[in-house]
Coordinates of C-alpha atoms in Angstrom, one line a residue:
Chain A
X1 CA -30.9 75.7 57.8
X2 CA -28.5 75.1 54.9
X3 CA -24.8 75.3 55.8
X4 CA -23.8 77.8 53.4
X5 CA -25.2 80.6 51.4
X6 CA -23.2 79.8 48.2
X7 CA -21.7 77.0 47.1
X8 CA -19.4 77.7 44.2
X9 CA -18.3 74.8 41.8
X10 CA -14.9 75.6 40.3
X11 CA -12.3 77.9 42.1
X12 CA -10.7 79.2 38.4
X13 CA -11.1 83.5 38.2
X14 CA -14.5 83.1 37.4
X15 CA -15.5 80.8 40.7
X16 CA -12.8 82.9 43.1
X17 CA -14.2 86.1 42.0
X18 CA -18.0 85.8 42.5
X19 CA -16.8 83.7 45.8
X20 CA -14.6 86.7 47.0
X21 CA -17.4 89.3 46.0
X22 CA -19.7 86.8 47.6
X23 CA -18.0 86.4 51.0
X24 CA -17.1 90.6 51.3
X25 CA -20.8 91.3 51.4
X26 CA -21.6 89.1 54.0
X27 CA -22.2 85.6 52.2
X28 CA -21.1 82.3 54.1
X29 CA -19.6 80.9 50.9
X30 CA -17.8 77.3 50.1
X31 CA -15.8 77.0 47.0
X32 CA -15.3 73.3 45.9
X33 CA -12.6 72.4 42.9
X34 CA -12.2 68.4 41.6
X35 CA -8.9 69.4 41.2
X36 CA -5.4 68.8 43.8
X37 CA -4.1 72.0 42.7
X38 CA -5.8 75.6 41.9
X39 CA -3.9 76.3 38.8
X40 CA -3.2 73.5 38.2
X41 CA -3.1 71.9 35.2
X42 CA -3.5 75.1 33.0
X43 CA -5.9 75.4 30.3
X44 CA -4.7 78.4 28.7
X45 CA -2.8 80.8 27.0
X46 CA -2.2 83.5 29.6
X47 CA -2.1 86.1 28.0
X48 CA -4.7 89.5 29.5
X49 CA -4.7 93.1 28.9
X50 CA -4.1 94.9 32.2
X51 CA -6.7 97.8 32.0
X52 CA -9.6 96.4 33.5
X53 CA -7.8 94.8 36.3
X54 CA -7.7 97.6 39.1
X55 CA -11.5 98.2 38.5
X56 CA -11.8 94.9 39.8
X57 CA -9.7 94.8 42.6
X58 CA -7.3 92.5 41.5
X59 CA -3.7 93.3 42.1
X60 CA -1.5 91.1 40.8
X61 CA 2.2 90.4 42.3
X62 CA 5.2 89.9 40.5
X63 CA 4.8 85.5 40.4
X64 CA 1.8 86.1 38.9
X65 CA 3.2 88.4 35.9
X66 CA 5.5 86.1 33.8
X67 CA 6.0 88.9 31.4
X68 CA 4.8 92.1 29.5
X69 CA 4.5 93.2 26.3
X70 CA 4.5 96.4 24.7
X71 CA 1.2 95.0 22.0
X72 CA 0.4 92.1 20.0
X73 CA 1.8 91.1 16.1
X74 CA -0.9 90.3 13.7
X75 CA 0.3 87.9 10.8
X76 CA -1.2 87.2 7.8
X77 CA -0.9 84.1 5.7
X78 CA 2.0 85.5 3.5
X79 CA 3.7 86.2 6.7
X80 CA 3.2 90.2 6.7
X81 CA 3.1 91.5 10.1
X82 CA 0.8 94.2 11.7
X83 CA 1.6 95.9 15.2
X84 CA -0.9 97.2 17.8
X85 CA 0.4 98.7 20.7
X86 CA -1.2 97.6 23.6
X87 CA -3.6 100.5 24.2
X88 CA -5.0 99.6 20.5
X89 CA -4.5 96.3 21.1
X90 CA -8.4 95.3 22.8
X91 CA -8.3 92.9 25.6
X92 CA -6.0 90.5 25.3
X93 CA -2.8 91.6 25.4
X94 CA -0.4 93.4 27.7
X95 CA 0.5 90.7 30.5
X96 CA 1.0 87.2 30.0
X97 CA 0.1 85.6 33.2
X98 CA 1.3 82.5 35.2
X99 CA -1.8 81.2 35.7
X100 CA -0.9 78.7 38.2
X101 CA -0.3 81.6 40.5
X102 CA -2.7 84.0 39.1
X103 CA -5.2 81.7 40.3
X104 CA -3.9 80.8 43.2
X105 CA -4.1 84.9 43.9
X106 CA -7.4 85.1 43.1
X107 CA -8.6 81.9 45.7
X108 CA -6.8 83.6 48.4
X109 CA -8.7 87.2 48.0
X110 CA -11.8 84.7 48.4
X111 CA -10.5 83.1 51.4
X112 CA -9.2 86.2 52.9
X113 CA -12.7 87.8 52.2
X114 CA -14.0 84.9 54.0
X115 CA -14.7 82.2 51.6
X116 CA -14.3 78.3 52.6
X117 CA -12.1 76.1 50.2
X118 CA -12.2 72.2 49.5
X119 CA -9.7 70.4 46.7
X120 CA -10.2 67.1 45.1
X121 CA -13.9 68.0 45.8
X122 CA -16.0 66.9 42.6
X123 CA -19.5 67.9 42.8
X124 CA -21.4 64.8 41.4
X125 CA -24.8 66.2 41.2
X126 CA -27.5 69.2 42.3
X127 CA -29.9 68.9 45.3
X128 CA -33.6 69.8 44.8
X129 CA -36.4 70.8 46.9
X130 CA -39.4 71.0 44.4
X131 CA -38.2 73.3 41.7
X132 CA -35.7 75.1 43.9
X133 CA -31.9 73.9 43.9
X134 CA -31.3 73.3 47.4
X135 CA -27.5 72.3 47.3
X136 CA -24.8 69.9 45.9
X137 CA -24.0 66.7 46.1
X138 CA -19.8 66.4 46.0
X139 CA -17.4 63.6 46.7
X140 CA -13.9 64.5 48.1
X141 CA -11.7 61.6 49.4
X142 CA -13.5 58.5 49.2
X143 CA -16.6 59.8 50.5
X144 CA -19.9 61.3 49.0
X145 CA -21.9 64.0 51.0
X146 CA -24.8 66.4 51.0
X147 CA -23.7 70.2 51.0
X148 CA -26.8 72.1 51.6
X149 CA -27.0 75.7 49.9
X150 CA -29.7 78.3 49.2
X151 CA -27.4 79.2 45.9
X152 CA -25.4 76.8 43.5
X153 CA -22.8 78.5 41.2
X154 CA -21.7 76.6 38.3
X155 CA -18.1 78.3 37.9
X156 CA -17.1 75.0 36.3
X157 CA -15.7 75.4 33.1
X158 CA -16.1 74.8 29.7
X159 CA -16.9 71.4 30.8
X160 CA -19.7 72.7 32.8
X161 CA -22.2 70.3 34.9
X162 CA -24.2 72.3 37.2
X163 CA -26.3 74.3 34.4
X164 CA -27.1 71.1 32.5
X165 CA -28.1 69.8 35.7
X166 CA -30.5 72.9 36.3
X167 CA -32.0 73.1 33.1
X168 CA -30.1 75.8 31.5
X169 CA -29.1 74.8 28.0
X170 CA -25.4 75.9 27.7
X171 CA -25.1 73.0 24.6
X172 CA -23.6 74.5 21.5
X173 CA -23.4 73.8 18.0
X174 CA -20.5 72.6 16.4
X175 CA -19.6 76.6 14.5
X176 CA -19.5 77.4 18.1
X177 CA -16.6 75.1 19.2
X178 CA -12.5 75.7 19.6
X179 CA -10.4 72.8 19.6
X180 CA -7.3 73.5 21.0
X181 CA -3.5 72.4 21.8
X182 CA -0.9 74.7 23.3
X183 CA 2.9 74.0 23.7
X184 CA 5.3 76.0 26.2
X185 CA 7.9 75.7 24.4
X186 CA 11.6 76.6 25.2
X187 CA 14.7 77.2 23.3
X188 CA 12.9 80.0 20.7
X189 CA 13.2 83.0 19.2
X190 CA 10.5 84.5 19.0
X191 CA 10.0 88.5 19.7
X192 CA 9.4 88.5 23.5
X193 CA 7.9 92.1 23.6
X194 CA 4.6 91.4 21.8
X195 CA 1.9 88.1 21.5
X196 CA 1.7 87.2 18.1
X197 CA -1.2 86.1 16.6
X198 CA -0.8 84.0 13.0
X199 CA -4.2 84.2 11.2
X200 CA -5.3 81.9 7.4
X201 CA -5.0 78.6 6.9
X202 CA -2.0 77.5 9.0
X203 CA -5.3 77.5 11.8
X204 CA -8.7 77.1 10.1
X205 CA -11.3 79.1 11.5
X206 CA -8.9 80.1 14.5
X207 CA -5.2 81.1 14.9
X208 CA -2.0 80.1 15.9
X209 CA -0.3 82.2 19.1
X210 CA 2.8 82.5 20.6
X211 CA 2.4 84.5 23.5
X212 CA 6.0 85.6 25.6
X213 CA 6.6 83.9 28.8
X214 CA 9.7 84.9 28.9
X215 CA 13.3 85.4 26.3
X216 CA 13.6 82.0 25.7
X217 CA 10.0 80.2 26.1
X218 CA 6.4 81.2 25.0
X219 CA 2.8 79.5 25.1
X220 CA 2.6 78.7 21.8
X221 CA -0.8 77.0 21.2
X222 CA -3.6 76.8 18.0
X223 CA -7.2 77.3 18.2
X224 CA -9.4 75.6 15.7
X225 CA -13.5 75.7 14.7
X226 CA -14.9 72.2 15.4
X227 CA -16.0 72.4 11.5
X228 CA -13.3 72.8 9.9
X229 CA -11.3 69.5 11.5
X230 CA -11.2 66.6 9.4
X231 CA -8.8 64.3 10.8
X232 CA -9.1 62.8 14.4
X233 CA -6.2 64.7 16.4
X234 CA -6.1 67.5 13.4
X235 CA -5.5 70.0 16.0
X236 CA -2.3 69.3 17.4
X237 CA -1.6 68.2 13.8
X238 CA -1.6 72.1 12.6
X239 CA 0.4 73.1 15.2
X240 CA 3.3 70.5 15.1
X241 CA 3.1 71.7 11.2
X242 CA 3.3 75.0 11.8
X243 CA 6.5 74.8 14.5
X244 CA 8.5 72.4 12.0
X245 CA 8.3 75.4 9.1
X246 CA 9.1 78.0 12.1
X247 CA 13.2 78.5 11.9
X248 CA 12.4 80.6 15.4
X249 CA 10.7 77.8 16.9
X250 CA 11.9 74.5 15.0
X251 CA 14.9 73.9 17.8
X252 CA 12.1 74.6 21.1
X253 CA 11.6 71.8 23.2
X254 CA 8.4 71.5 25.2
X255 CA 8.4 72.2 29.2
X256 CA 4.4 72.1 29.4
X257 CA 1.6 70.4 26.9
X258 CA -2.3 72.5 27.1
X259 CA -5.2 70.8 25.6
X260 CA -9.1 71.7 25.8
X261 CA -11.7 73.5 24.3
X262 CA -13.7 76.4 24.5
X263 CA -17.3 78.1 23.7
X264 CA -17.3 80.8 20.6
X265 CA -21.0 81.1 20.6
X266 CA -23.4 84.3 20.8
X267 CA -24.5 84.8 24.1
X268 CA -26.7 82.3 25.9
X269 CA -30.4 83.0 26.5
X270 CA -30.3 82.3 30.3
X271 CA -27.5 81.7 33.5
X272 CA -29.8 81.4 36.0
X273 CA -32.8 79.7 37.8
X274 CA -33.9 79.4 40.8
X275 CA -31.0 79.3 43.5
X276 CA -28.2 78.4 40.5
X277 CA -26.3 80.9 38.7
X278 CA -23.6 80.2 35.7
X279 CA -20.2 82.3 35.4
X280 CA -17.2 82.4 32.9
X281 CA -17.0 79.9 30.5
X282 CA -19.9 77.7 32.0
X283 CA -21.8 80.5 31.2
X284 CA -20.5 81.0 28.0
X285 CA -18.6 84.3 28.6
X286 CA -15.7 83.9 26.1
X287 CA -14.6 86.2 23.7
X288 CA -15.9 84.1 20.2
X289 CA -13.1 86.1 18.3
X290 CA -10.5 85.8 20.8
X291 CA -11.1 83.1 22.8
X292 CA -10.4 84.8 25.7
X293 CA -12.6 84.6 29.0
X294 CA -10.5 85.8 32.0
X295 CA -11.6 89.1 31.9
X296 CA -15.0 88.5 31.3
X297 CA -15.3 86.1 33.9
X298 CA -13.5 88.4 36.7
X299 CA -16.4 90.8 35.1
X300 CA -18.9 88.7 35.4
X301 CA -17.8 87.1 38.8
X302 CA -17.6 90.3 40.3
X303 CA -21.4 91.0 39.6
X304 CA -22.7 87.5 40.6
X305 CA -21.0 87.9 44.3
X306 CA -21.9 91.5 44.7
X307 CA -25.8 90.0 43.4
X308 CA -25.2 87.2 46.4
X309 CA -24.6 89.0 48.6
X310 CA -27.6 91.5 48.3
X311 CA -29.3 87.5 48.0
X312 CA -28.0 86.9 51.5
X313 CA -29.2 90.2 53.1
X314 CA -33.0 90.1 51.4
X315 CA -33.2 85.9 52.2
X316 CA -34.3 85.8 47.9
X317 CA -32.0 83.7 45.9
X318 CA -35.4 82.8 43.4
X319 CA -34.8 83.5 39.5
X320 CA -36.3 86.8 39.9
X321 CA -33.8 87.8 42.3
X322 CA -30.7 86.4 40.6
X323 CA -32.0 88.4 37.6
X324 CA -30.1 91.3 38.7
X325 CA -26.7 89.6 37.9
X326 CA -28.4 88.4 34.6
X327 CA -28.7 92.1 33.6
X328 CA -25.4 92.9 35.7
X329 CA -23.2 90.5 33.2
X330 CA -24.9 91.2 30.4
X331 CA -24.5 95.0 30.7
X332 CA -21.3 94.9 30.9
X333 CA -20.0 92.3 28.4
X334 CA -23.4 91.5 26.2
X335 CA -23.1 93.5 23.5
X336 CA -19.3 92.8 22.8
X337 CA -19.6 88.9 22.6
X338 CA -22.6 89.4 20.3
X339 CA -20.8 92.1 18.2
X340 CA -17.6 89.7 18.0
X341 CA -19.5 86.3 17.4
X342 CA -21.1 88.4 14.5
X343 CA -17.4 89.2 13.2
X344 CA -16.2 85.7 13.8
X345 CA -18.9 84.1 11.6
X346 CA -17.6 86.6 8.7
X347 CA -13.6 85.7 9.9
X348 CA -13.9 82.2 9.4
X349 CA -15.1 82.2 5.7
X350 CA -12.3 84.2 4.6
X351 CA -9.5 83.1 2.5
X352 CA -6.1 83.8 3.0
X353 CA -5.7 85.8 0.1
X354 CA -8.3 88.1 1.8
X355 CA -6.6 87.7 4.8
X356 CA -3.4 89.1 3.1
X357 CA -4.9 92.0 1.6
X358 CA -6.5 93.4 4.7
X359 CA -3.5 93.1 7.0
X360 CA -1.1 94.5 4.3
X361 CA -3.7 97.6 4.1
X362 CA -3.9 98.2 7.6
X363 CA -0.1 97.7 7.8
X364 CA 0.3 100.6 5.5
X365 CA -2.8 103.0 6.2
X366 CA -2.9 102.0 10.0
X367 CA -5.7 102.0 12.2
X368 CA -7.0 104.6 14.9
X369 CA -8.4 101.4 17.7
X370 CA -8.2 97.9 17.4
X371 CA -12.4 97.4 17.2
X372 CA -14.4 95.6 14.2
X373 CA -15.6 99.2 12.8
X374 CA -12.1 100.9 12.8
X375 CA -10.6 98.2 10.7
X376 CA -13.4 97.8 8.2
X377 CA -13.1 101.9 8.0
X378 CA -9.4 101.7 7.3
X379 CA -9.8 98.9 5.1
X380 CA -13.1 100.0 3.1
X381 CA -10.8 102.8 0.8
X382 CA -8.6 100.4 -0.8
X383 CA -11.2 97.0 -0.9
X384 CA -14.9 97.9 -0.9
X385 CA -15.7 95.3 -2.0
X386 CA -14.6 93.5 0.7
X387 CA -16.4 95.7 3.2
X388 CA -19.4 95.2 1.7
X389 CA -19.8 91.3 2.8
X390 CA -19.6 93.1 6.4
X391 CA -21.9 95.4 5.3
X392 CA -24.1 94.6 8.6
X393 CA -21.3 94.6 11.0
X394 CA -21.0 98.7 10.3
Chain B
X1 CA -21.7 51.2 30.7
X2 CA -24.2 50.3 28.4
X3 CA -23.7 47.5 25.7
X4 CA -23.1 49.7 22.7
X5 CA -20.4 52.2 24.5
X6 CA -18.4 49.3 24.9
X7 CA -17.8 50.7 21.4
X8 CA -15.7 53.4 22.1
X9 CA -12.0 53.1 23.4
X10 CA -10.2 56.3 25.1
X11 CA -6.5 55.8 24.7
X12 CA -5.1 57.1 28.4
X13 CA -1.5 57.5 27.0
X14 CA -3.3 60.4 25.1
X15 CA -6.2 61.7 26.9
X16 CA -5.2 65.2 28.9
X17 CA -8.1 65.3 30.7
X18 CA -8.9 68.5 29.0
X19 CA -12.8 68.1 29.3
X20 CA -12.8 69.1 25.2
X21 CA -15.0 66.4 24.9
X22 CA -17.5 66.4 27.9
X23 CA -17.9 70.7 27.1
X24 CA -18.9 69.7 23.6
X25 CA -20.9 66.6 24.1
X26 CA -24.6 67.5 22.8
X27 CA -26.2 65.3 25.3
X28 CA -23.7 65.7 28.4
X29 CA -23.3 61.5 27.8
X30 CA -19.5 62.2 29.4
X31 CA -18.3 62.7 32.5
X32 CA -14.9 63.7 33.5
X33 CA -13.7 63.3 37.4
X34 CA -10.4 65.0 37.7
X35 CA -8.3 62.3 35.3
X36 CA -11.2 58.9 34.4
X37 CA -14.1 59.8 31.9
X38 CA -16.9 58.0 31.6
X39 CA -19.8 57.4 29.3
X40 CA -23.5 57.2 30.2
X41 CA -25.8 55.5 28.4
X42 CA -27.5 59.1 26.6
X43 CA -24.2 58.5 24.5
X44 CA -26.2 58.4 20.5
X45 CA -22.8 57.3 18.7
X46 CA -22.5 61.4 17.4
X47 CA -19.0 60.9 17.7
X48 CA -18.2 64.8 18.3
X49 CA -15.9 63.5 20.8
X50 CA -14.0 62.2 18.8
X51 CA -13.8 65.1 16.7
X52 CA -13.4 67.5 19.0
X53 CA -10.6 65.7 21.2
X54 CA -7.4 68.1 20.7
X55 CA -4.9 65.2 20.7
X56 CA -7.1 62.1 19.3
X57 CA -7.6 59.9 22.5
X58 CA -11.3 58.4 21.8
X59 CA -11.9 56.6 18.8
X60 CA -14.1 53.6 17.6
X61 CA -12.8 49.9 19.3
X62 CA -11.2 48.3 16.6
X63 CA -10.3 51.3 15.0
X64 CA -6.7 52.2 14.4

């Protein structure tokens, strides 16, 4: 008999959610994290939108809220800015989170749901039993050991082990790949009621944020494609650039330094096998245009655990029955990462000139909803030629 | 730690710990547990690692 029903690698939103999902319908669920501290050290910007939080039961209390803002500031090259209210604004803005508590919330609506929890736990390898995965292999405080499992989720990151050690090819090319470096930097001035967002050349193939923590201090952080660095350590290269020409930021002093990477690919052709599923941004899940993966991994999580749990109740965690959160996830979110990577192959070719004239006509035309087809619509009038290189996007 | 990945150096007053590099390997040749990353002998020398590394930590031995 294996100890536990699910084993989930990784207790970030993506791991706690499928674990909590998991554990309410009747799973006997571990979650395992390498690290000493859920939270802890972030890896992120923070910043959400809050409308697809309820539908998901997450209800977040005031620690995990470090601020709100009324939309987001898009600025072009030439330093013209463009505001979208929030509701416009798509899903990454509205709250900027403290993510070491935000996650910390979401572990403990898996523990209360029922949900086991080891730290400093590193899982080290899967267990087989022919073609099956029977469990995995972990080592926590000096000792290695055997956790047996008729399910193996691989909520581990962008890093992610567990699907390249079930098969699943999660590998991406180098278009595909954010490099990024993130300040928290204190002693600004920067407009605390809105996340900006600093598009052209200042971030090639990405953009520079600064995203309100609170009057004084923001997550200010750049996000750049893998093919456009030249220089070993180019990243955080651009961004020290950037902050030195900033009179709002040149005086901030940093309280926090954020490194890592993250996925802006199309969606993957598979997250699961037999008795191993993938989640969040081992899965790939992350906005390519964005960047973002909280909410889609809370998304996502949520179907994998309510999918484990039916697992549980019919004794059937083979590929054909973990196909349900397959479709489940890519019902949901499948259409909009493929929509956006589309857009994001088209973004990074432009040049800030182009970037200048299509902020400056939606600054002055405005635009109905902050998707792909309402800004080529409001920009189309005044550039069609410019439209047309989108031509298949519409 | 085969012979020829005694090539590469990872510079611990830089390295974050981040993962940028084991997420992006094409061969999953690196390993990160919690703060020490090793290499594995499917390493082929790509050197996307030390491309993709946000603050510069891995380079060549012998290179400045």
């Amino acid at each position: 008999m294996p100890e536990y029903d699910v084993v989930v690698v990784g207790a970030g939103p993506a791991g706690s959610m499928t674990a909590k999902f998991a554990a309410k319908g009747g799973a006997k669920v571990l979650m395992v994290e390498k690290r000493q501290e859920i939270g802890s050290p972030v890896r992120c910007g923070e910043g959400i939108s809050r409308s697809w939080l309820d539908a998901h039961g997450i209800k977040l209390d005031s620690k995990s809220v470090a601020r709100q803002v009324k939309g987001a500031k898009i600025v072009a090259p030439n330093g013209t800015a463009f505001y979208l209210s929030e509701k416009m604004a798509g899903d990454e803005v509205g709250i900027v989170l403290d993510r070491i508590f935000f996650d910390k919330l979401l572990a403990k609506d898996a523990v209360k749901a029922g949900a086991d929890l080891m730290l400093k736990t590193s899982a080290v390898g899967l267990l087989k039993d022919g073609k099956k995965i029977s469990g995995v292999k972990v080592k926590s405080f000096g000792e290695t050991r055997d956790i047996k499992a008729s399910c193996v989720v691989g909520a581990d990151g962008y890093e992610s082990q567990v699907g390249r050690w079930a098969g699943i090819n999660t590998s991406l090319a180098p278009r595909d790949i954010t490099s990024c470096f993130q300040y928290r930097l204190t002693n600004i001035q920067h407009d605390p009621d809105y996340c900006e967002f600093i598009i052209g050349s200042k971030a090639p193939g990405g953009y520079i944020w600064i995203f309100p923590k609170d009057e004084d201090t923001a997550n200010v952080g750049i996000g750049m494609q893998f093919t456009k660095l030249k220089d070993k350590a180019d990243v955080k290269r651009h961004l020290d650039k950037f902050i030195q020409n900033d009179p709002r930021l040149k005086k901030g002093k940093p309280l926090e330094l954020v490194s890592g990477a993250v996925s802006i690919c199309a969606p993957i052709d598979k997250t699961i096998g037999n008795g191993v599923l993938l989640v969040g941004d081992a899965a790939r899940q992350i906005d390519p245009i964005t960047g973002g993966g909280i909410s889609n991994s809370c998304k996502a999580g949520k179907v994998a655990g309510e999918v484990l749990a039916k697992s549980v109740r019919e004794k059937d965690f083979s590929e054909k029955s973990l196909q349900r959160y397959e479709k489940g996830w890519r019902d949901l979110i499948e259409n909009h990462l493929y929509r956006n990577w589309m857009a994001k192959e088209k973004l990074v070719t432009l040049s800030d000139d182009t970037f200048n004239k299509v902020i400056t006509t939606l600054k002055e035309v405005g635009v109905e909803k902050m998707s792909t087809y309402a800004i080529l619509k409001a920009v189309e009038k005044r550039h069609p030629d410019l439209v047309k290189e989108f031509q298949d996007l519409l | 730690m085969n012979k020829e990945l005694d090539e590469f150096e990872i510079d611990i007053t830089r390295c974050m710990h981040c993962g940028a590099c084991v997420g992006s390997c094409p061969v999953n040749a690196i390993f990160l547990n919690e703060v020490v990353l090793e290499f594995n002998d499917d390493c082929t020398m790509c050197k996307r690692c030390v491309k993709v590394c946000p603050v510069g930590a891995i380079k060549l031995a012998g290179e400045r």
